[in-house]
Structures are given as C-alpha cells and as structure tokens.
Amino acid sequence: MAANGFFSTRFIIILLFFTCITSIILFNSEFYHDYLAQIPSIAKYLKMPNQEAQTTPIKDLENITLTDLKDNSTFKASALWQDNPALVLVVRRPGCQLCREESVKYASYRELISDKLGVKMVAVVHENLDNEVEEFNKKYWNGILYYDKEKSFFSNIGGGKIQYGGMMSFLNPSVWFNIRQNMKSGVNGNFKGDGTVLGGLYIIRQGSGGVEYQYREKIWGDHAPFDQVLTAVKNVSTKKDDPVVETAFQETFDKVKKGEIVFNRALDDNSGASCTVKGQCD
C-alpha cells in the first residue's frame, strides 16, 4: 500500500513538473497567444507579438526570379511594381480551400483595388502541379499569377526562412475556427500539393518605394485583416486623391468595417453567386 502511495505521489509530482515546463514553453509561443486570443476576457490583457514590426527590405524582393507559366519565361520580381504599386498574394497551396477563399475575396474586390486604385494584383505559388494552378486561377483568382520555384517570396515573408505549418496546426483552436468559417463560404478544396509552406501578403509601393505592408500566415487560414489591407492599398495608390475613387473606397471600407465582406464564389461561370463572411449567400 505504501509503495502504491509513493508511486502515486511521485507520478503526480512528475506530471506537475512536465505540465509546468509545457506551460512555460507554450506561454512564449504564438500557439499559446492564438489560443488565449479566442477568449475575449483574456485577450484584451494580452500583448500580442507584432509579426509585422519589421518589413522585408525591398532589395530582398527585387531580384526574386518568377516564371510565367503561360510560356515559361522568367523575369525579376521588381517588374511587378516598377510602374504601379502591387499587391502580392503569397499562396500556400492552390488546392487549399482556405487559400481559395482568401483568393476569391481579393479577386472580388479587383475593381476597387486594381481598376480604381491602380494597384496591380498578383498571386504567387510555389508548386506547379498538373491542372492545379490553372484551376485555381480560373475559379478562385482570375488574374495575374506567377510561379516562384525557389520559394523566395515564402522565405522572405517568413523573415528569411520558410515557415511551416504541419499537422500540429490542428491543435490550434484558431485553425478550427478558420475551417468553420470556410465551410460557411461554400468554397471547396482538395489535398493535392504541399500545404505546409506558409504564405502571406505583400503590399509594395511603386518603384523603389519599398514594402508598405506585409502579413505572414502563422497558421492555416490566417489571413491579413481586410480593413488593414484596404488601408495599405489606399496608402500606396497614386489615384487616392481622385474624388470618385475616394468615394468608392470609403463606401467599401465602411462596409468592410461592419463585417460586410462580400465575395464572388463563382468566378469561373460568372453566375454572380456571392457570400458574406458570415455565410449569407445569394
């Protein structure tokens, strides 16, 4: 009996020890901060890590080699923002339904971002799988897309090295929240390709002006806050002082701040079907 009691006590002490060590590790990780951020009563007291405090130097992006998959020609990334500011969506995986959802959202605001504000919209992928990129562009992006074979945009958005999100991501409650939100949108996906290489977003000023805004994907489905994206897009626009453009921007921005982010989920057949982020679909 005494031995059993001793064993139980020792087991409890060991368990408490490892629990404390694990808590200390988690407390200093983005995983733990993301978890606590889901609890409103705690989140307001958190000092969340600022992943965008330091933007990528433009010199690190200028010489990235991109491939145009239409003819396999290559060019330097600086050409993207040489004549116009640019929004560069760094896509984790073309078949990923969370990535597709984000792409559809941006594509649905192309009239404002590209046509009115004059910001070039470009998507970058790190894999060229049969039909995957073509399907992604046709149905979920419908715009300019290039292949980053060396994953240079991905490493730069990660602070100099590629960031990965593996199966452990499923332990993060934020991932399940993102998946739940995606299911409401009706955007589907598949499991083809490497979905572990995390992506993000760049908004780059024209010429040698540098990076205005960047957002690194920390977990699956972690997208840049859309109001921040629109604000950055306006900041880099050379047309922002046009009264017509200003009115169009403000009307859209006010709706976005209210959570009314509408996106066209049927780019390929022009059916006009659309949903809000709250899952209300036409």
PDB file of C-alpha atoms in Angstrom:
ATOM      1  CA  MET A   1       0.000   0.000   0.000  1.00  0.00           C
ATOM      2  CA  ALA A   2       2.807   2.359   0.933  1.00  0.00           C
ATOM      3  CA  ALA A   3       4.564   1.579  -2.320  1.00  0.00           C
ATOM      4  CA  ASN A   4       1.419   2.348  -4.257  1.00  0.00           C
ATOM      5  CA  GLY A   5       1.022   5.597  -2.373  1.00  0.00           C
ATOM      6  CA  PHE A   6       4.634   6.535  -3.034  1.00  0.00           C
ATOM      7  CA  PHE A   7       4.259   5.683  -6.727  1.00  0.00           C
ATOM      8  CA  SER A   8       1.101   7.801  -6.991  1.00  0.00           C
ATOM      9  CA  THR A   9       2.733  10.760  -5.278  1.00  0.00           C
ATOM     10  CA  ARG A  10       5.856  10.537  -7.429  1.00  0.00           C
ATOM     11  CA  PHE A  11       3.736  10.211 -10.575  1.00  0.00           C
ATOM     12  CA  ILE A  12       1.743  13.318  -9.659  1.00  0.00           C
ATOM     13  CA  ILE A  13       4.925  15.299  -8.996  1.00  0.00           C
ATOM     14  CA  ILE A  14       6.417  14.265 -12.336  1.00  0.00           C
ATOM     15  CA  LEU A  15       3.163  15.099 -14.114  1.00  0.00           C
ATOM     16  CA  LEU A  16       3.020  18.536 -12.490  1.00  0.00           C
ATOM     17  CA  PHE A  17       6.655  19.157 -13.429  1.00  0.00           C
ATOM     18  CA  PHE A  18       6.095  18.411 -17.115  1.00  0.00           C
ATOM     19  CA  THR A  19       2.862  20.388 -17.068  1.00  0.00           C
ATOM     20  CA  CYS A  20       4.724  23.438 -15.770  1.00  0.00           C
ATOM     21  CA  ILE A  21       7.507  23.073 -18.351  1.00  0.00           C
ATOM     22  CA  THR A  22       4.965  22.696 -21.151  1.00  0.00           C
ATOM     23  CA  SER A  23       3.034  25.748 -19.930  1.00  0.00           C
ATOM     24  CA  ILE A  24       6.190  27.856 -19.898  1.00  0.00           C
ATOM     25  CA  ILE A  25       7.039  26.810 -23.458  1.00  0.00           C
ATOM     26  CA  LEU A  26       3.517  27.417 -24.710  1.00  0.00           C
ATOM     27  CA  PHE A  27       3.252  30.761 -22.936  1.00  0.00           C
ATOM     28  CA  ASN A  28       6.150  32.016 -25.025  1.00  0.00           C
ATOM     29  CA  SER A  29       4.777  30.699 -28.304  1.00  0.00           C
ATOM     30  CA  GLU A  30       2.399  32.072 -30.915  1.00  0.00           C
ATOM     31  CA  PHE A  31       0.300  28.933 -30.411  1.00  0.00           C
ATOM     32  CA  TYR A  32      -0.486  29.920 -26.834  1.00  0.00           C
ATOM     33  CA  HIS A  33      -1.167  33.549 -27.720  1.00  0.00           C
ATOM     34  CA  ASP A  34      -3.524  32.467 -30.506  1.00  0.00           C
ATOM     35  CA  TYR A  35      -5.374  30.220 -28.089  1.00  0.00           C
ATOM     36  CA  LEU A  36      -5.827  32.936 -25.453  1.00  0.00           C
ATOM     37  CA  ALA A  37      -6.809  35.431 -28.129  1.00  0.00           C
ATOM     38  CA  GLN A  38     -10.008  33.422 -28.634  1.00  0.00           C
ATOM     39  CA  ILE A  39     -11.095  34.283 -25.054  1.00  0.00           C
ATOM     40  CA  PRO A  40     -12.330  37.917 -25.028  1.00  0.00           C
ATOM     41  CA  SER A  41     -11.941  38.372 -21.264  1.00  0.00           C
ATOM     42  CA  ILE A  42      -8.248  37.421 -21.516  1.00  0.00           C
ATOM     43  CA  ALA A  43      -7.349  38.687 -24.984  1.00  0.00           C
ATOM     44  CA  LYS A  44      -7.709  42.343 -24.007  1.00  0.00           C
ATOM     45  CA  TYR A  45      -4.868  41.962 -21.487  1.00  0.00           C
ATOM     46  CA  LEU A  46      -2.507  40.215 -23.882  1.00  0.00           C
ATOM     47  CA  LYS A  47       0.400  41.944 -25.538  1.00  0.00           C
ATOM     48  CA  MET A  48       0.289  40.076 -28.820  1.00  0.00           C
ATOM     49  CA  PRO A  49       3.532  39.648 -30.764  1.00  0.00           C
ATOM     50  CA  ASN A  50       3.786  42.111 -33.641  1.00  0.00           C
ATOM     51  CA  GLN A  51       4.812  39.977 -36.585  1.00  0.00           C
ATOM     52  CA  GLU A  52       4.800  42.938 -38.967  1.00  0.00           C
ATOM     53  CA  ALA A  53       7.061  45.211 -36.881  1.00  0.00           C
ATOM     54  CA  GLN A  54       9.862  44.772 -39.419  1.00  0.00           C
ATOM     55  CA  THR A  55       9.016  44.697 -43.103  1.00  0.00           C
ATOM     56  CA  THR A  56      11.133  42.943 -45.703  1.00  0.00           C
ATOM     57  CA  PRO A  57      13.732  45.245 -47.337  1.00  0.00           C
ATOM     58  CA  ILE A  58      12.756  45.824 -50.952  1.00  0.00           C
ATOM     59  CA  LYS A  59      16.249  44.768 -52.078  1.00  0.00           C
ATOM     60  CA  ASP A  60      15.490  41.252 -50.835  1.00  0.00           C
ATOM     61  CA  LEU A  61      12.466  41.037 -53.109  1.00  0.00           C
ATOM     62  CA  GLU A  62      13.641  42.817 -56.251  1.00  0.00           C
ATOM     63  CA  ASN A  63      15.795  40.019 -57.640  1.00  0.00           C
ATOM     64  CA  ILE A  64      13.446  37.120 -56.986  1.00  0.00           C
ATOM     65  CA  THR A  65      13.024  35.120 -60.186  1.00  0.00           C
ATOM     66  CA  LEU A  66       9.428  34.421 -61.202  1.00  0.00           C
ATOM     67  CA  THR A  67       8.124  32.229 -64.002  1.00  0.00           C
ATOM     68  CA  ASP A  68       5.189  32.972 -66.271  1.00  0.00           C
ATOM     69  CA  LEU A  69       3.582  29.559 -66.695  1.00  0.00           C
ATOM     70  CA  LYS A  70       1.951  30.569 -69.966  1.00  0.00           C
ATOM     71  CA  ASP A  71       5.270  30.465 -71.825  1.00  0.00           C
ATOM     72  CA  ASN A  72       7.794  29.504 -69.103  1.00  0.00           C
ATOM     73  CA  SER A  73       9.559  32.852 -69.462  1.00  0.00           C
ATOM     74  CA  THR A  74      11.295  34.256 -66.386  1.00  0.00           C
ATOM     75  CA  PHE A  75      11.774  37.771 -65.047  1.00  0.00           C
ATOM     76  CA  LYS A  76      12.757  39.639 -61.888  1.00  0.00           C
ATOM     77  CA  ALA A  77      10.055  40.437 -59.356  1.00  0.00           C
ATOM     78  CA  SER A  78      10.895  44.162 -59.405  1.00  0.00           C
ATOM     79  CA  ALA A  79       8.996  44.355 -62.707  1.00  0.00           C
ATOM     80  CA  LEU A  80       5.770  43.788 -60.756  1.00  0.00           C
ATOM     81  CA  TRP A  81       5.930  47.158 -59.014  1.00  0.00           C
ATOM     82  CA  GLN A  82       8.127  49.098 -61.426  1.00  0.00           C
ATOM     83  CA  ASP A  83       5.270  51.139 -62.911  1.00  0.00           C
ATOM     84  CA  ASN A  84       2.492  50.585 -60.371  1.00  0.00           C
ATOM     85  CA  PRO A  85       2.176  49.642 -56.727  1.00  0.00           C
ATOM     86  CA  ALA A  86       1.434  45.951 -56.253  1.00  0.00           C
ATOM     87  CA  LEU A  87      -0.472  43.571 -54.015  1.00  0.00           C
ATOM     88  CA  VAL A  88       1.295  40.205 -53.978  1.00  0.00           C
ATOM     89  CA  LEU A  89      -0.687  37.299 -52.557  1.00  0.00           C
ATOM     90  CA  VAL A  90       1.721  34.539 -51.491  1.00  0.00           C
ATOM     91  CA  VAL A  91      -0.437  31.423 -51.808  1.00  0.00           C
ATOM     92  CA  ARG A  92       0.294  28.462 -49.531  1.00  0.00           C
ATOM     93  CA  ARG A  93      -1.385  25.852 -51.747  1.00  0.00           C
ATOM     94  CA  PRO A  94      -3.669  26.333 -54.801  1.00  0.00           C
ATOM     95  CA  GLY A  95      -5.918  23.421 -53.771  1.00  0.00           C
ATOM     96  CA  CYS A  96      -6.304  24.580 -50.171  1.00  0.00           C
ATOM     97  CA  GLN A  97      -9.888  25.680 -49.550  1.00  0.00           C
ATOM     98  CA  LEU A  98      -8.779  28.312 -47.034  1.00  0.00           C
ATOM     99  CA  CYS A  99      -6.344  29.746 -49.597  1.00  0.00           C
ATOM    100  CA  ARG A 100      -9.013  29.650 -52.278  1.00  0.00           C
ATOM    101  CA  GLU A 101     -11.423  31.502 -50.038  1.00  0.00           C
ATOM    102  CA  GLU A 102      -8.896  34.265 -49.453  1.00  0.00           C
ATOM    103  CA  SER A 103      -8.138  34.480 -53.170  1.00  0.00           C
ATOM    104  CA  VAL A 104     -11.808  34.756 -54.093  1.00  0.00           C
ATOM    105  CA  LYS A 105     -12.207  37.564 -51.599  1.00  0.00           C
ATOM    106  CA  TYR A 106      -9.394  39.633 -53.116  1.00  0.00           C
ATOM    107  CA  ALA A 107     -10.475  38.834 -56.662  1.00  0.00           C
ATOM    108  CA  SER A 108     -13.956  40.073 -55.864  1.00  0.00           C
ATOM    109  CA  TYR A 109     -12.535  43.474 -54.934  1.00  0.00           C
ATOM    110  CA  ARG A 110     -10.312  43.752 -58.013  1.00  0.00           C
ATOM    111  CA  GLU A 111     -12.465  46.533 -59.470  1.00  0.00           C
ATOM    112  CA  LEU A 112     -11.693  48.716 -56.456  1.00  0.00           C
ATOM    113  CA  ILE A 113      -8.104  47.648 -55.785  1.00  0.00           C
ATOM    114  CA  SER A 114      -6.804  47.348 -59.327  1.00  0.00           C
ATOM    115  CA  ASP A 115      -9.128  49.291 -61.620  1.00  0.00           C
ATOM    116  CA  LYS A 116      -9.896  52.268 -59.376  1.00  0.00           C
ATOM    117  CA  LEU A 117      -6.880  52.482 -57.051  1.00  0.00           C
ATOM    118  CA  GLY A 118      -4.402  51.299 -59.689  1.00  0.00           C
ATOM    119  CA  VAL A 119      -2.726  48.623 -57.583  1.00  0.00           C
ATOM    120  CA  LYS A 120      -1.594  45.587 -59.586  1.00  0.00           C
ATOM    121  CA  MET A 121      -2.834  42.304 -58.085  1.00  0.00           C
ATOM    122  CA  VAL A 122      -0.540  39.301 -58.399  1.00  0.00           C
ATOM    123  CA  ALA A 123      -0.705  35.785 -56.927  1.00  0.00           C
ATOM    124  CA  VAL A 124       2.447  33.714 -56.394  1.00  0.00           C
ATOM    125  CA  VAL A 125       2.554  29.922 -55.975  1.00  0.00           C
ATOM    126  CA  HIS A 126       5.455  27.617 -55.084  1.00  0.00           C
ATOM    127  CA  GLU A 127       4.236  24.479 -56.878  1.00  0.00           C
ATOM    128  CA  ASN A 128       3.274  23.809 -60.474  1.00  0.00           C
ATOM    129  CA  LEU A 129       1.098  20.711 -60.279  1.00  0.00           C
ATOM    130  CA  ASP A 130      -0.927  19.414 -63.238  1.00  0.00           C
ATOM    131  CA  ASN A 131      -4.116  21.474 -63.604  1.00  0.00           C
ATOM    132  CA  GLU A 132      -3.980  22.731 -60.012  1.00  0.00           C
ATOM    133  CA  VAL A 133      -2.624  26.203 -60.769  1.00  0.00           C
ATOM    134  CA  GLU A 134      -4.827  26.523 -63.844  1.00  0.00           C
ATOM    135  CA  GLU A 135      -7.947  25.600 -61.886  1.00  0.00           C
ATOM    136  CA  PHE A 136      -7.005  27.908 -59.037  1.00  0.00           C
ATOM    137  CA  ASN A 137      -6.516  30.860 -61.364  1.00  0.00           C
ATOM    138  CA  LYS A 138      -9.667  30.216 -63.363  1.00  0.00           C
ATOM    139  CA  LYS A 139     -12.073  29.667 -60.492  1.00  0.00           C
ATOM    140  CA  TYR A 140     -10.595  31.467 -57.491  1.00  0.00           C
ATOM    141  CA  TRP A 141      -8.224  34.204 -58.639  1.00  0.00           C
ATOM    142  CA  ASN A 142      -8.915  35.017 -62.279  1.00  0.00           C
ATOM    143  CA  GLY A 143      -5.916  37.301 -62.672  1.00  0.00           C
ATOM    144  CA  ILE A 144      -2.133  37.555 -62.858  1.00  0.00           C
ATOM    145  CA  LEU A 145      -0.318  34.547 -61.401  1.00  0.00           C
ATOM    146  CA  TYR A 146       3.350  33.512 -61.367  1.00  0.00           C
ATOM    147  CA  TYR A 147       5.431  30.572 -60.184  1.00  0.00           C
ATOM    148  CA  ASP A 148       8.077  31.117 -57.503  1.00  0.00           C
ATOM    149  CA  LYS A 149      10.159  27.968 -57.985  1.00  0.00           C
ATOM    150  CA  GLU A 150      12.750  28.858 -55.335  1.00  0.00           C
ATOM    151  CA  LYS A 151      10.053  29.810 -52.784  1.00  0.00           C
ATOM    152  CA  SER A 152      11.818  33.149 -52.316  1.00  0.00           C
ATOM    153  CA  PHE A 153       8.675  35.135 -51.520  1.00  0.00           C
ATOM    154  CA  PHE A 154       7.762  32.473 -48.995  1.00  0.00           C
ATOM    155  CA  SER A 155      11.113  32.603 -47.222  1.00  0.00           C
ATOM    156  CA  ASN A 156      11.154  36.392 -47.180  1.00  0.00           C
ATOM    157  CA  ILE A 157       7.647  36.660 -45.763  1.00  0.00           C
ATOM    158  CA  GLY A 158       8.878  34.263 -43.066  1.00  0.00           C
ATOM    159  CA  GLY A 159      11.674  36.600 -42.036  1.00  0.00           C
ATOM    160  CA  GLY A 160      14.421  34.955 -44.036  1.00  0.00           C
ATOM    161  CA  LYS A 161      13.435  31.316 -43.822  1.00  0.00           C
ATOM    162  CA  ILE A 162      10.420  29.316 -44.892  1.00  0.00           C
ATOM    163  CA  GLN A 163       7.825  28.897 -42.161  1.00  0.00           C
ATOM    164  CA  TYR A 164       5.948  25.613 -41.951  1.00  0.00           C
ATOM    165  CA  GLY A 165       2.594  24.579 -40.574  1.00  0.00           C
ATOM    166  CA  GLY A 166       2.187  20.819 -40.244  1.00  0.00           C
ATOM    167  CA  MET A 167      -0.393  18.506 -38.728  1.00  0.00           C
ATOM    168  CA  MET A 168       0.244  20.053 -35.303  1.00  0.00           C
ATOM    169  CA  SER A 169      -1.711  23.036 -36.610  1.00  0.00           C
ATOM    170  CA  PHE A 170      -4.869  21.069 -35.882  1.00  0.00           C
ATOM    171  CA  LEU A 171      -4.139  21.520 -32.163  1.00  0.00           C
ATOM    172  CA  ASN A 172      -4.638  25.250 -32.567  1.00  0.00           C
ATOM    173  CA  PRO A 173      -8.251  26.314 -31.929  1.00  0.00           C
ATOM    174  CA  SER A 174      -7.824  29.174 -34.404  1.00  0.00           C
ATOM    175  CA  VAL A 175      -7.419  26.661 -37.229  1.00  0.00           C
ATOM    176  CA  TRP A 176     -10.752  25.034 -36.399  1.00  0.00           C
ATOM    177  CA  PHE A 177     -12.374  28.448 -36.254  1.00  0.00           C
ATOM    178  CA  ASN A 178     -10.971  29.243 -39.712  1.00  0.00           C
ATOM    179  CA  ILE A 179     -12.207  25.920 -41.098  1.00  0.00           C
ATOM    180  CA  ARG A 180     -15.650  26.528 -39.633  1.00  0.00           C
ATOM    181  CA  GLN A 181     -15.823  29.962 -41.249  1.00  0.00           C
ATOM    182  CA  ASN A 182     -14.677  28.489 -44.560  1.00  0.00           C
ATOM    183  CA  MET A 183     -17.431  25.855 -44.513  1.00  0.00           C
ATOM    184  CA  LYS A 184     -19.972  28.674 -44.406  1.00  0.00           C
ATOM    185  CA  SER A 185     -18.483  30.253 -47.524  1.00  0.00           C
ATOM    186  CA  GLY A 186     -19.072  27.226 -49.741  1.00  0.00           C
ATOM    187  CA  VAL A 187     -15.539  27.326 -51.174  1.00  0.00           C
ATOM    188  CA  ASN A 188     -14.184  23.794 -51.597  1.00  0.00           C
ATOM    189  CA  GLY A 189     -10.676  22.393 -51.948  1.00  0.00           C
ATOM    190  CA  ASN A 190      -8.566  19.263 -52.240  1.00  0.00           C
ATOM    191  CA  PHE A 191      -5.462  17.710 -50.688  1.00  0.00           C
ATOM    192  CA  LYS A 192      -3.109  17.923 -53.661  1.00  0.00           C
ATOM    193  CA  GLY A 193       0.285  19.505 -53.146  1.00  0.00           C
ATOM    194  CA  ASP A 194       2.375  20.690 -50.214  1.00  0.00           C
ATOM    195  CA  GLY A 195       0.267  22.678 -47.791  1.00  0.00           C
ATOM    196  CA  THR A 196       2.888  23.032 -45.087  1.00  0.00           C
ATOM    197  CA  VAL A 197       4.729  26.041 -46.583  1.00  0.00           C
ATOM    198  CA  LEU A 198       3.053  29.094 -45.074  1.00  0.00           C
ATOM    199  CA  GLY A 199       2.393  32.162 -47.201  1.00  0.00           C
ATOM    200  CA  GLY A 200       1.103  35.656 -46.644  1.00  0.00           C
ATOM    201  CA  LEU A 201       0.648  39.007 -48.333  1.00  0.00           C
ATOM    202  CA  TYR A 202       2.768  41.941 -49.514  1.00  0.00           C
ATOM    203  CA  ILE A 203       1.631  45.413 -50.498  1.00  0.00           C
ATOM    204  CA  ILE A 204       4.508  47.189 -52.219  1.00  0.00           C
ATOM    205  CA  ARG A 205       4.900  50.820 -53.240  1.00  0.00           C
ATOM    206  CA  GLN A 206       5.699  51.771 -56.812  1.00  0.00           C
ATOM    207  CA  GLY A 207       9.333  51.729 -57.947  1.00  0.00           C
ATOM    208  CA  SER A 208      11.868  51.635 -55.132  1.00  0.00           C
ATOM    209  CA  GLY A 209       9.396  52.837 -52.510  1.00  0.00           C
ATOM    210  CA  GLY A 210       9.588  49.626 -50.514  1.00  0.00           C
ATOM    211  CA  VAL A 211       7.092  47.494 -48.663  1.00  0.00           C
ATOM    212  CA  GLU A 212       4.084  49.336 -47.268  1.00  0.00           C
ATOM    213  CA  TYR A 213       2.502  46.349 -45.552  1.00  0.00           C
ATOM    214  CA  GLN A 214       3.109  42.648 -45.135  1.00  0.00           C
ATOM    215  CA  TYR A 215       1.345  39.854 -43.326  1.00  0.00           C
ATOM    216  CA  ARG A 216       2.780  36.446 -42.532  1.00  0.00           C
ATOM    217  CA  GLU A 217       0.438  33.482 -42.302  1.00  0.00           C
ATOM    218  CA  LYS A 218       1.078  31.960 -38.857  1.00  0.00           C
ATOM    219  CA  ILE A 219      -1.378  29.077 -39.069  1.00  0.00           C
ATOM    220  CA  TRP A 220      -3.628  27.571 -41.734  1.00  0.00           C
ATOM    221  CA  GLY A 221      -6.258  30.090 -42.770  1.00  0.00           C
ATOM    222  CA  ASP A 222      -4.630  33.027 -41.005  1.00  0.00           C
ATOM    223  CA  HIS A 223      -5.375  35.900 -43.362  1.00  0.00           C
ATOM    224  CA  ALA A 224      -4.497  39.564 -43.140  1.00  0.00           C
ATOM    225  CA  PRO A 225      -7.314  41.705 -41.660  1.00  0.00           C
ATOM    226  CA  PHE A 226      -9.096  43.022 -44.728  1.00  0.00           C
ATOM    227  CA  ASP A 227      -9.554  46.548 -43.393  1.00  0.00           C
ATOM    228  CA  GLN A 228      -5.777  46.771 -42.888  1.00  0.00           C
ATOM    229  CA  VAL A 229      -5.212  45.544 -46.421  1.00  0.00           C
ATOM    230  CA  LEU A 230      -7.557  48.140 -47.888  1.00  0.00           C
ATOM    231  CA  THR A 231      -5.941  50.912 -45.853  1.00  0.00           C
ATOM    232  CA  ALA A 232      -2.476  49.891 -47.087  1.00  0.00           C
ATOM    233  CA  VAL A 233      -3.718  49.638 -50.674  1.00  0.00           C
ATOM    234  CA  LYS A 234      -5.075  53.164 -50.479  1.00  0.00           C
ATOM    235  CA  ASN A 235      -1.821  54.438 -48.973  1.00  0.00           C
ATOM    236  CA  VAL A 236       0.223  53.193 -51.942  1.00  0.00           C
ATOM    237  CA  SER A 237      -2.304  54.236 -54.592  1.00  0.00           C
ATOM    238  CA  THR A 238      -1.406  57.072 -56.955  1.00  0.00           C
ATOM    239  CA  LYS A 239      -5.122  57.674 -57.572  1.00  0.00           C
ATOM    240  CA  LYS A 240      -6.316  58.012 -53.983  1.00  0.00           C
ATOM    241  CA  ASP A 241      -6.892  61.781 -54.275  1.00  0.00           C
ATOM    242  CA  ASP A 242      -9.426  61.371 -57.084  1.00  0.00           C
ATOM    243  CA  PRO A 243     -12.845  62.261 -55.548  1.00  0.00           C
ATOM    244  CA  VAL A 244     -14.607  59.423 -57.394  1.00  0.00           C
ATOM    245  CA  VAL A 245     -12.041  56.905 -56.203  1.00  0.00           C
ATOM    246  CA  GLU A 246     -12.162  58.264 -52.666  1.00  0.00           C
ATOM    247  CA  THR A 247     -15.951  57.894 -52.564  1.00  0.00           C
ATOM    248  CA  ALA A 248     -15.833  54.333 -53.884  1.00  0.00           C
ATOM    249  CA  PHE A 249     -13.132  53.413 -51.406  1.00  0.00           C
ATOM    250  CA  GLN A 250     -14.911  54.894 -48.411  1.00  0.00           C
ATOM    251  CA  GLU A 251     -18.187  53.159 -49.235  1.00  0.00           C
ATOM    252  CA  THR A 252     -16.431  49.805 -49.466  1.00  0.00           C
ATOM    253  CA  PHE A 253     -14.277  50.403 -46.410  1.00  0.00           C
ATOM    254  CA  ASP A 254     -17.275  51.288 -44.247  1.00  0.00           C
ATOM    255  CA  LYS A 255     -18.991  48.030 -45.221  1.00  0.00           C
ATOM    256  CA  VAL A 256     -15.852  46.009 -44.511  1.00  0.00           C
ATOM    257  CA  LYS A 257     -15.526  47.558 -41.041  1.00  0.00           C
ATOM    258  CA  LYS A 258     -19.077  46.360 -40.361  1.00  0.00           C
ATOM    259  CA  GLY A 259     -18.109  42.827 -41.387  1.00  0.00           C
ATOM    260  CA  GLU A 260     -19.883  43.011 -44.737  1.00  0.00           C
ATOM    261  CA  ILE A 261     -17.158  41.412 -46.844  1.00  0.00           C
ATOM    262  CA  VAL A 262     -18.863  40.073 -49.958  1.00  0.00           C
ATOM    263  CA  PHE A 263     -17.041  37.793 -52.358  1.00  0.00           C
ATOM    264  CA  ASN A 264     -17.944  36.133 -55.622  1.00  0.00           C
ATOM    265  CA  ARG A 265     -17.555  32.373 -55.245  1.00  0.00           C
ATOM    266  CA  ALA A 266     -18.238  31.507 -58.874  1.00  0.00           C
ATOM    267  CA  LEU A 267     -15.618  33.372 -60.854  1.00  0.00           C
ATOM    268  CA  ASP A 268     -15.446  30.626 -63.458  1.00  0.00           C
ATOM    269  CA  ASP A 269     -19.058  30.721 -64.618  1.00  0.00           C
ATOM    270  CA  ASN A 270     -19.907  34.370 -63.879  1.00  0.00           C
ATOM    271  CA  SER A 271     -23.053  33.312 -62.047  1.00  0.00           C
ATOM    272  CA  GLY A 272     -22.653  36.178 -59.633  1.00  0.00           C
ATOM    273  CA  ALA A 273     -23.197  33.932 -56.620  1.00  0.00           C
ATOM    274  CA  SER A 274     -21.747  35.629 -53.595  1.00  0.00           C
ATOM    275  CA  CYS A 275     -21.430  35.208 -49.842  1.00  0.00           C
ATOM    276  CA  THR A 276     -20.546  37.367 -46.880  1.00  0.00           C
ATOM    277  CA  VAL A 277     -18.010  36.185 -44.361  1.00  0.00           C
ATOM    278  CA  LYS A 278     -20.986  35.398 -42.131  1.00  0.00           C
ATOM    279  CA  GLY A 279     -22.093  32.742 -44.582  1.00  0.00           C
ATOM    280  CA  GLN A 280     -25.056  34.572 -46.082  1.00  0.00           C
ATOM    281  CA  CYS A 281     -25.133  33.502 -49.746  1.00  0.00           C
ATOM    282  CA  ASP A 282     -27.119  34.617 -52.772  1.00  0.00           C
TER     283      ASP A 282
END
